[in-house]
Structures are given as C-alpha cells and as structure tokens.
C-alpha cells in the first residue's frame, strides 16, 4: 500500500508541475508553435494599444523594429491596436 501511495504522490506532483509550467508559459505570452506572441505580452501597460516603445522592447525574428511596426500600424496613428495586430500577416519567407 505504501508503494502505491508513493507512486500516486509522485504522479500527482508531476502533473502539478507540468500544469504549473504550462500556465506560467501562457501568462508570459510564449509563442504558440512559433507564432506571434500574445498581444497582452507586448501591451505591457495594459491600455489596449502597443506603442513603439513597447514594441521595440521585444525581439523580432527579422527586419528592423520601425519598419515592422509601421507595417502592422495600418492606419498610421502611431499605435498598434489588437485588431491591427491580429489581422497583420507577416511576409512569407523565401526559401
């Protein structure tokens, strides 16, 4: 019985650790399957818009921050809304 209890405890701790690790990664806005980060992970002040200062604090895979920011900011008002962010389609990489 003690052996079974130890195994159940080990299993429960493992599941708890994995769940906690997953939740921590989700809160940090990790890129799902190499996709873009979550809007909220870039909008650090939580005002619903991404300023250039917030955007430039994040690493981008290619290009310079100003060019990419301007591409996403489709209305040119100097901030990226969640709508602009989610509707932006990055250019396809050439092989």
Tab-separated table of N, CA and C in Angstrom:
chain	number	residue	atom	x	y	z
A	1	UNK	N	0.811	-1.190	0.000
A	1	UNK	CA	0.000	0.000	0.000
A	1	UNK	C	0.859	1.261	0.000
A	2	UNK	N	1.981	1.218	0.767
A	2	UNK	CA	2.868	2.376	0.817
A	2	UNK	C	3.472	2.650	-0.560
A	3	UNK	N	3.818	1.601	-1.284
A	3	UNK	CA	4.402	1.747	-2.620
A	3	UNK	C	3.413	2.435	-3.562
A	4	UNK	N	2.151	2.032	-3.493
A	4	UNK	CA	1.107	2.622	-4.331
A	4	UNK	C	0.905	4.100	-3.972
A	5	UNK	N	0.922	4.422	-2.696
A	5	UNK	CA	0.756	5.808	-2.256
A	5	UNK	C	1.904	6.680	-2.745
A	6	UNK	N	3.114	6.143	-2.681
A	6	UNK	CA	4.280	6.892	-3.152
A	6	UNK	C	4.194	7.146	-4.652
A	7	UNK	N	3.738	6.144	-5.396
A	7	UNK	CA	3.625	6.301	-6.846
A	7	UNK	C	2.548	7.331	-7.190
A	8	UNK	N	1.418	7.288	-6.466
A	8	UNK	CA	0.351	8.267	-6.708
A	8	UNK	C	0.814	9.681	-6.368
A	9	UNK	N	1.558	9.820	-5.287
A	9	UNK	CA	2.080	11.116	-4.903
A	9	UNK	C	3.052	11.642	-5.960
A	10	UNK	N	3.941	10.787	-6.435
A	10	UNK	CA	4.890	11.185	-7.478
A	10	UNK	C	4.160	11.600	-8.750
A	11	UNK	N	3.145	10.845	-9.121
A	11	UNK	CA	2.361	11.160	-10.305
A	11	UNK	C	1.650	12.514	-10.150
A	12	UNK	N	1.028	12.725	-8.993
A	12	UNK	CA	0.306	13.972	-8.739
A	12	UNK	C	1.257	15.168	-8.776
A	13	UNK	N	2.428	15.017	-8.186
A	13	UNK	CA	3.409	16.099	-8.208
A	13	UNK	C	3.880	16.389	-9.636
A	14	UNK	N	4.068	15.354	-10.425
A	14	UNK	CA	4.490	15.537	-11.815
A	14	UNK	C	3.430	16.284	-12.619
A	15	UNK	N	2.188	15.866	-12.472
A	15	UNK	CA	1.090	16.523	-13.181
A	15	UNK	C	0.976	17.981	-12.744
A	16	UNK	N	1.096	18.221	-11.465
A	16	UNK	CA	1.025	19.586	-10.946
A	16	UNK	C	2.146	20.454	-11.482
A	17	UNK	N	3.351	19.918	-11.546
A	17	UNK	CA	4.493	20.664	-12.052
A	17	UNK	C	4.314	20.995	-13.529
A	18	UNK	N	3.873	20.023	-14.300
A	18	UNK	CA	3.667	20.251	-15.734
A	18	UNK	C	2.583	21.307	-15.944
A	19	UNK	N	1.492	21.213	-15.222
A	19	UNK	CA	0.417	22.198	-15.339
A	19	UNK	C	0.871	23.588	-14.962
A	20	UNK	N	1.656	23.678	-13.905
A	20	UNK	CA	2.162	24.969	-13.464
A	20	UNK	C	3.121	25.552	-14.487
A	21	UNK	N	3.965	24.728	-15.081
A	21	UNK	CA	4.896	25.189	-16.107
A	21	UNK	C	4.145	25.699	-17.330
A	22	UNK	N	3.094	24.985	-17.729
A	22	UNK	CA	2.295	25.391	-18.875
A	22	UNK	C	1.605	26.725	-18.600
A	23	UNK	N	1.036	26.881	-17.416
A	23	UNK	CA	0.345	28.124	-17.060
A	23	UNK	C	1.312	29.291	-17.036
A	24	UNK	N	2.506	29.088	-16.512
A	24	UNK	CA	3.498	30.154	-16.473
A	24	UNK	C	3.897	30.562	-17.877
A	25	UNK	N	4.050	29.608	-18.767
A	25	UNK	CA	4.398	29.916	-20.159
A	25	UNK	C	3.292	30.674	-20.851
A	26	UNK	N	2.041	30.337	-20.584
A	26	UNK	CA	0.901	31.014	-21.195
A	26	UNK	C	0.803	32.448	-20.712
A	27	UNK	N	1.052	32.673	-19.440
A	27	UNK	CA	0.982	34.021	-18.891
A	27	UNK	C	2.067	34.916	-19.455
A	28	UNK	N	3.188	34.349	-19.810
A	28	UNK	CA	4.282	35.136	-20.338
A	28	UNK	C	4.130	35.402	-21.824
A	29	UNK	N	3.093	34.867	-22.435
A	29	UNK	CA	2.859	35.139	-23.830
A	29	UNK	C	3.791	34.404	-24.762
A	30	UNK	N	4.216	33.239	-24.379
A	30	UNK	CA	5.084	32.453	-25.242
A	30	UNK	C	4.448	32.265	-26.598
A	31	UNK	N	5.263	32.119	-27.589
A	31	UNK	CA	4.775	31.935	-28.943
A	31	UNK	C	4.229	30.531	-29.124
A	32	UNK	N	2.962	30.411	-29.453
A	32	UNK	CA	2.418	29.087	-29.696
A	32	UNK	C	2.901	28.543	-31.034
A	33	UNK	N	3.583	27.425	-31.011
A	33	UNK	CA	4.062	26.775	-32.233
A	33	UNK	C	4.835	27.741	-33.131
A	34	UNK	N	5.631	28.632	-32.542
A	34	UNK	CA	6.457	29.549	-33.323
A	34	UNK	C	5.693	30.725	-33.887
A	35	UNK	N	4.451	30.920	-33.488
A	35	UNK	CA	3.643	32.032	-33.978
A	35	UNK	C	3.984	33.320	-33.255
A	36	UNK	N	3.210	34.353	-33.514
A	36	UNK	CA	3.481	35.635	-32.851
A	36	UNK	C	3.160	35.565	-31.364
A	37	UNK	N	3.778	36.429	-30.577
A	37	UNK	CA	3.466	36.455	-29.150
A	37	UNK	C	2.052	36.986	-28.923
A	38	UNK	N	1.534	36.778	-27.745
A	38	UNK	CA	0.208	37.292	-27.403
A	38	UNK	C	0.248	38.817	-27.348
A	39	UNK	N	-0.825	39.451	-27.808
A	39	UNK	CA	-0.934	40.916	-27.788
A	39	UNK	C	-0.651	41.449	-26.385
A	40	UNK	N	-1.241	40.815	-25.381
A	40	UNK	CA	-1.096	41.286	-23.999
A	40	UNK	C	0.341	41.215	-23.489
A	41	UNK	N	1.152	40.348	-24.076
A	41	UNK	CA	2.545	40.265	-23.631
A	41	UNK	C	3.379	41.435	-24.156
A	42	UNK	N	2.893	42.100	-25.198
A	42	UNK	CA	3.601	43.273	-25.736
A	42	UNK	C	3.006	44.559	-25.156
A	43	UNK	N	1.692	44.567	-24.955
A	43	UNK	CA	0.999	45.729	-24.373
A	43	UNK	C	1.246	45.731	-22.870
A	44	UNK	N	2.448	46.107	-22.485
A	44	UNK	CA	2.864	45.970	-21.089
A	44	UNK	C	2.141	46.915	-20.128
A	45	UNK	N	1.641	48.050	-20.620
A	45	UNK	CA	0.912	48.938	-19.707
A	45	UNK	C	-0.590	48.627	-19.671
A	46	UNK	N	-1.028	47.686	-20.503
A	46	UNK	CA	-2.402	47.212	-20.469
A	46	UNK	C	-3.445	48.206	-20.939
A	47	UNK	N	-3.056	49.186	-21.768
A	47	UNK	CA	-4.022	50.192	-22.215
A	47	UNK	C	-4.741	49.820	-23.514
A	48	UNK	N	-4.494	48.626	-24.033
A	48	UNK	CA	-5.176	48.186	-25.251
A	48	UNK	C	-4.507	48.613	-26.532
A	49	UNK	N	-3.343	49.221	-26.432
A	49	UNK	CA	-2.569	49.655	-27.606
A	49	UNK	C	-1.098	49.357	-27.368
A	50	UNK	N	-0.391	49.078	-28.446
A	50	UNK	CA	1.052	48.847	-28.348
A	50	UNK	C	1.752	50.068	-28.913
A	51	UNK	N	2.522	50.731	-28.070
A	51	UNK	CA	3.310	51.872	-28.520
A	51	UNK	C	4.603	51.367	-29.144
A	52	UNK	N	5.302	52.247	-29.834
A	52	UNK	CA	6.574	51.839	-30.422
A	52	UNK	C	7.566	51.444	-29.325
A	53	UNK	N	7.528	52.120	-28.199
A	53	UNK	CA	8.424	51.788	-27.083
A	53	UNK	C	8.173	50.362	-26.600
A	54	UNK	N	6.910	49.997	-26.439
A	54	UNK	CA	6.570	48.631	-26.021
A	54	UNK	C	6.991	47.621	-27.092
A	55	UNK	N	6.719	47.949	-28.345
A	55	UNK	CA	7.042	47.046	-29.454
A	55	UNK	C	8.545	46.831	-29.576
A	56	UNK	N	9.304	47.901	-29.452
A	56	UNK	CA	10.756	47.797	-29.651
A	56	UNK	C	11.463	47.083	-28.501
A	57	UNK	N	10.755	46.874	-27.380
A	57	UNK	CA	11.347	46.141	-26.258
A	57	UNK	C	11.366	44.639	-26.512
A	58	UNK	N	10.600	44.178	-27.500
A	58	UNK	CA	10.535	42.749	-27.839
A	58	UNK	C	11.462	42.435	-29.003
A	59	UNK	N	11.992	41.235	-28.992
A	59	UNK	CA	12.831	40.769	-30.097
A	59	UNK	C	11.924	40.371	-31.258
A	60	UNK	N	12.338	40.727	-32.469
A	60	UNK	CA	11.578	40.321	-33.650
A	60	UNK	C	12.457	39.422	-34.510
A	61	UNK	N	11.845	38.486	-35.256
A	61	UNK	CA	12.639	37.497	-35.991
A	61	UNK	C	13.434	38.057	-37.159
A	62	UNK	N	12.915	39.099	-37.814
A	62	UNK	CA	13.659	39.694	-38.926
A	62	UNK	C	13.148	41.105	-39.166
A	63	UNK	N	13.981	41.916	-39.816
A	63	UNK	CA	13.612	43.301	-40.093
A	63	UNK	C	13.936	44.204	-38.922
A	64	UNK	N	13.777	45.499	-39.158
A	64	UNK	CA	14.016	46.434	-38.059
A	64	UNK	C	12.675	46.799	-37.417
A	65	UNK	N	12.723	47.191	-36.175
A	65	UNK	CA	11.511	47.443	-35.402
A	65	UNK	C	10.618	48.499	-36.047
A	66	UNK	N	11.190	49.595	-36.517
A	66	UNK	CA	10.366	50.676	-37.064
A	66	UNK	C	9.610	50.232	-38.316
A	67	UNK	N	10.281	49.525	-39.212
A	67	UNK	CA	9.633	49.058	-40.439
A	67	UNK	C	8.499	48.097	-40.132
A	68	UNK	N	8.748	47.141	-39.250
A	68	UNK	CA	7.724	46.154	-38.905
A	68	UNK	C	6.567	46.833	-38.169
A	69	UNK	N	6.877	47.733	-37.252
A	69	UNK	CA	5.839	48.469	-36.525
A	69	UNK	C	4.943	49.224	-37.505
A	70	UNK	N	5.550	49.922	-38.457
A	70	UNK	CA	4.786	50.690	-39.440
A	70	UNK	C	3.911	49.799	-40.320
A	71	UNK	N	4.390	48.592	-40.621
A	71	UNK	CA	3.584	47.651	-41.409
A	71	UNK	C	2.347	47.194	-40.635
A	72	UNK	N	2.503	46.954	-39.345
A	72	UNK	CA	1.387	46.478	-38.530
A	72	UNK	C	0.413	47.618	-38.234
A	73	UNK	N	0.920	48.829	-38.015
A	73	UNK	CA	0.092	50.004	-37.718
A	73	UNK	C	-0.561	50.486	-39.014
A	74	UNK	N	-1.596	49.779	-39.436
A	74	UNK	CA	-2.185	50.008	-40.760
A	74	UNK	C	-2.823	51.389	-40.935
A	75	UNK	N	-3.296	52.007	-39.856
A	75	UNK	CA	-3.892	53.336	-40.016
A	75	UNK	C	-2.894	54.466	-39.759
A	76	UNK	N	-1.651	54.118	-39.400
A	76	UNK	CA	-0.586	55.106	-39.247
A	76	UNK	C	-0.757	56.073	-38.092
A	77	UNK	N	-1.514	55.680	-37.052
A	77	UNK	CA	-1.725	56.594	-35.930
A	77	UNK	C	-0.661	56.497	-34.843
A	78	UNK	N	0.357	55.668	-35.051
A	78	UNK	CA	1.463	55.590	-34.101
A	78	UNK	C	1.297	54.568	-32.996
A	79	UNK	N	0.194	53.830	-32.997
A	79	UNK	CA	-0.013	52.741	-32.040
A	79	UNK	C	-0.612	51.553	-32.780
A	80	UNK	N	-0.384	50.364	-32.235
A	80	UNK	CA	-0.945	49.139	-32.809
A	80	UNK	C	-2.091	48.693	-31.913
A	81	UNK	N	-3.271	48.579	-32.504
A	81	UNK	CA	-4.423	48.075	-31.760
A	81	UNK	C	-4.430	46.554	-31.838
A	82	UNK	N	-5.253	45.937	-31.004
A	82	UNK	CA	-5.346	44.480	-31.032
A	82	UNK	C	-5.876	43.998	-32.380
A	83	UNK	N	-6.769	44.756	-32.976
A	83	UNK	CA	-7.312	44.412	-34.293
A	83	UNK	C	-6.220	44.449	-35.362
A	84	UNK	N	-5.418	45.501	-35.354
A	84	UNK	CA	-4.315	45.595	-36.323
A	84	UNK	C	-3.321	44.461	-36.109
A	85	UNK	N	-3.036	44.169	-34.843
A	85	UNK	CA	-2.076	43.127	-34.507
A	85	UNK	C	-2.548	41.762	-34.989
A	86	UNK	N	-3.828	41.462	-34.729
A	86	UNK	CA	-4.337	40.135	-35.087
A	86	UNK	C	-4.573	39.980	-36.586
A	87	UNK	N	-4.813	41.082	-37.293
A	87	UNK	CA	-5.071	40.972	-38.730
A	87	UNK	C	-3.798	41.072	-39.573
A	88	UNK	N	-2.682	41.423	-38.953
A	88	UNK	CA	-1.422	41.535	-39.700
A	88	UNK	C	-0.904	40.170	-40.126
A	89	UNK	N	-0.566	40.059	-41.361
A	89	UNK	CA	0.026	38.826	-41.903
A	89	UNK	C	1.464	39.153	-42.309
A	90	UNK	N	2.439	38.591	-41.598
A	90	UNK	CA	3.838	38.859	-41.946
A	90	UNK	C	4.161	38.309	-43.335
A	91	UNK	N	5.134	38.914	-43.994
A	91	UNK	CA	5.510	38.405	-45.320
A	91	UNK	C	6.043	36.982	-45.226
A	92	UNK	N	5.784	36.215	-46.251
A	92	UNK	CA	6.266	34.832	-46.287
A	92	UNK	C	7.753	34.828	-46.562
A	93	UNK	N	8.425	33.919	-45.899
A	93	UNK	CA	9.866	33.760	-46.095
A	93	UNK	C	10.127	33.079	-47.422
A	94	UNK	N	11.140	33.564	-48.108
A	94	UNK	CA	11.540	32.901	-49.350
A	94	UNK	C	12.538	31.816	-49.022
A	95	UNK	N	12.419	30.682	-49.707
A	95	UNK	CA	13.337	29.560	-49.443
A	95	UNK	C	14.591	29.680	-50.237
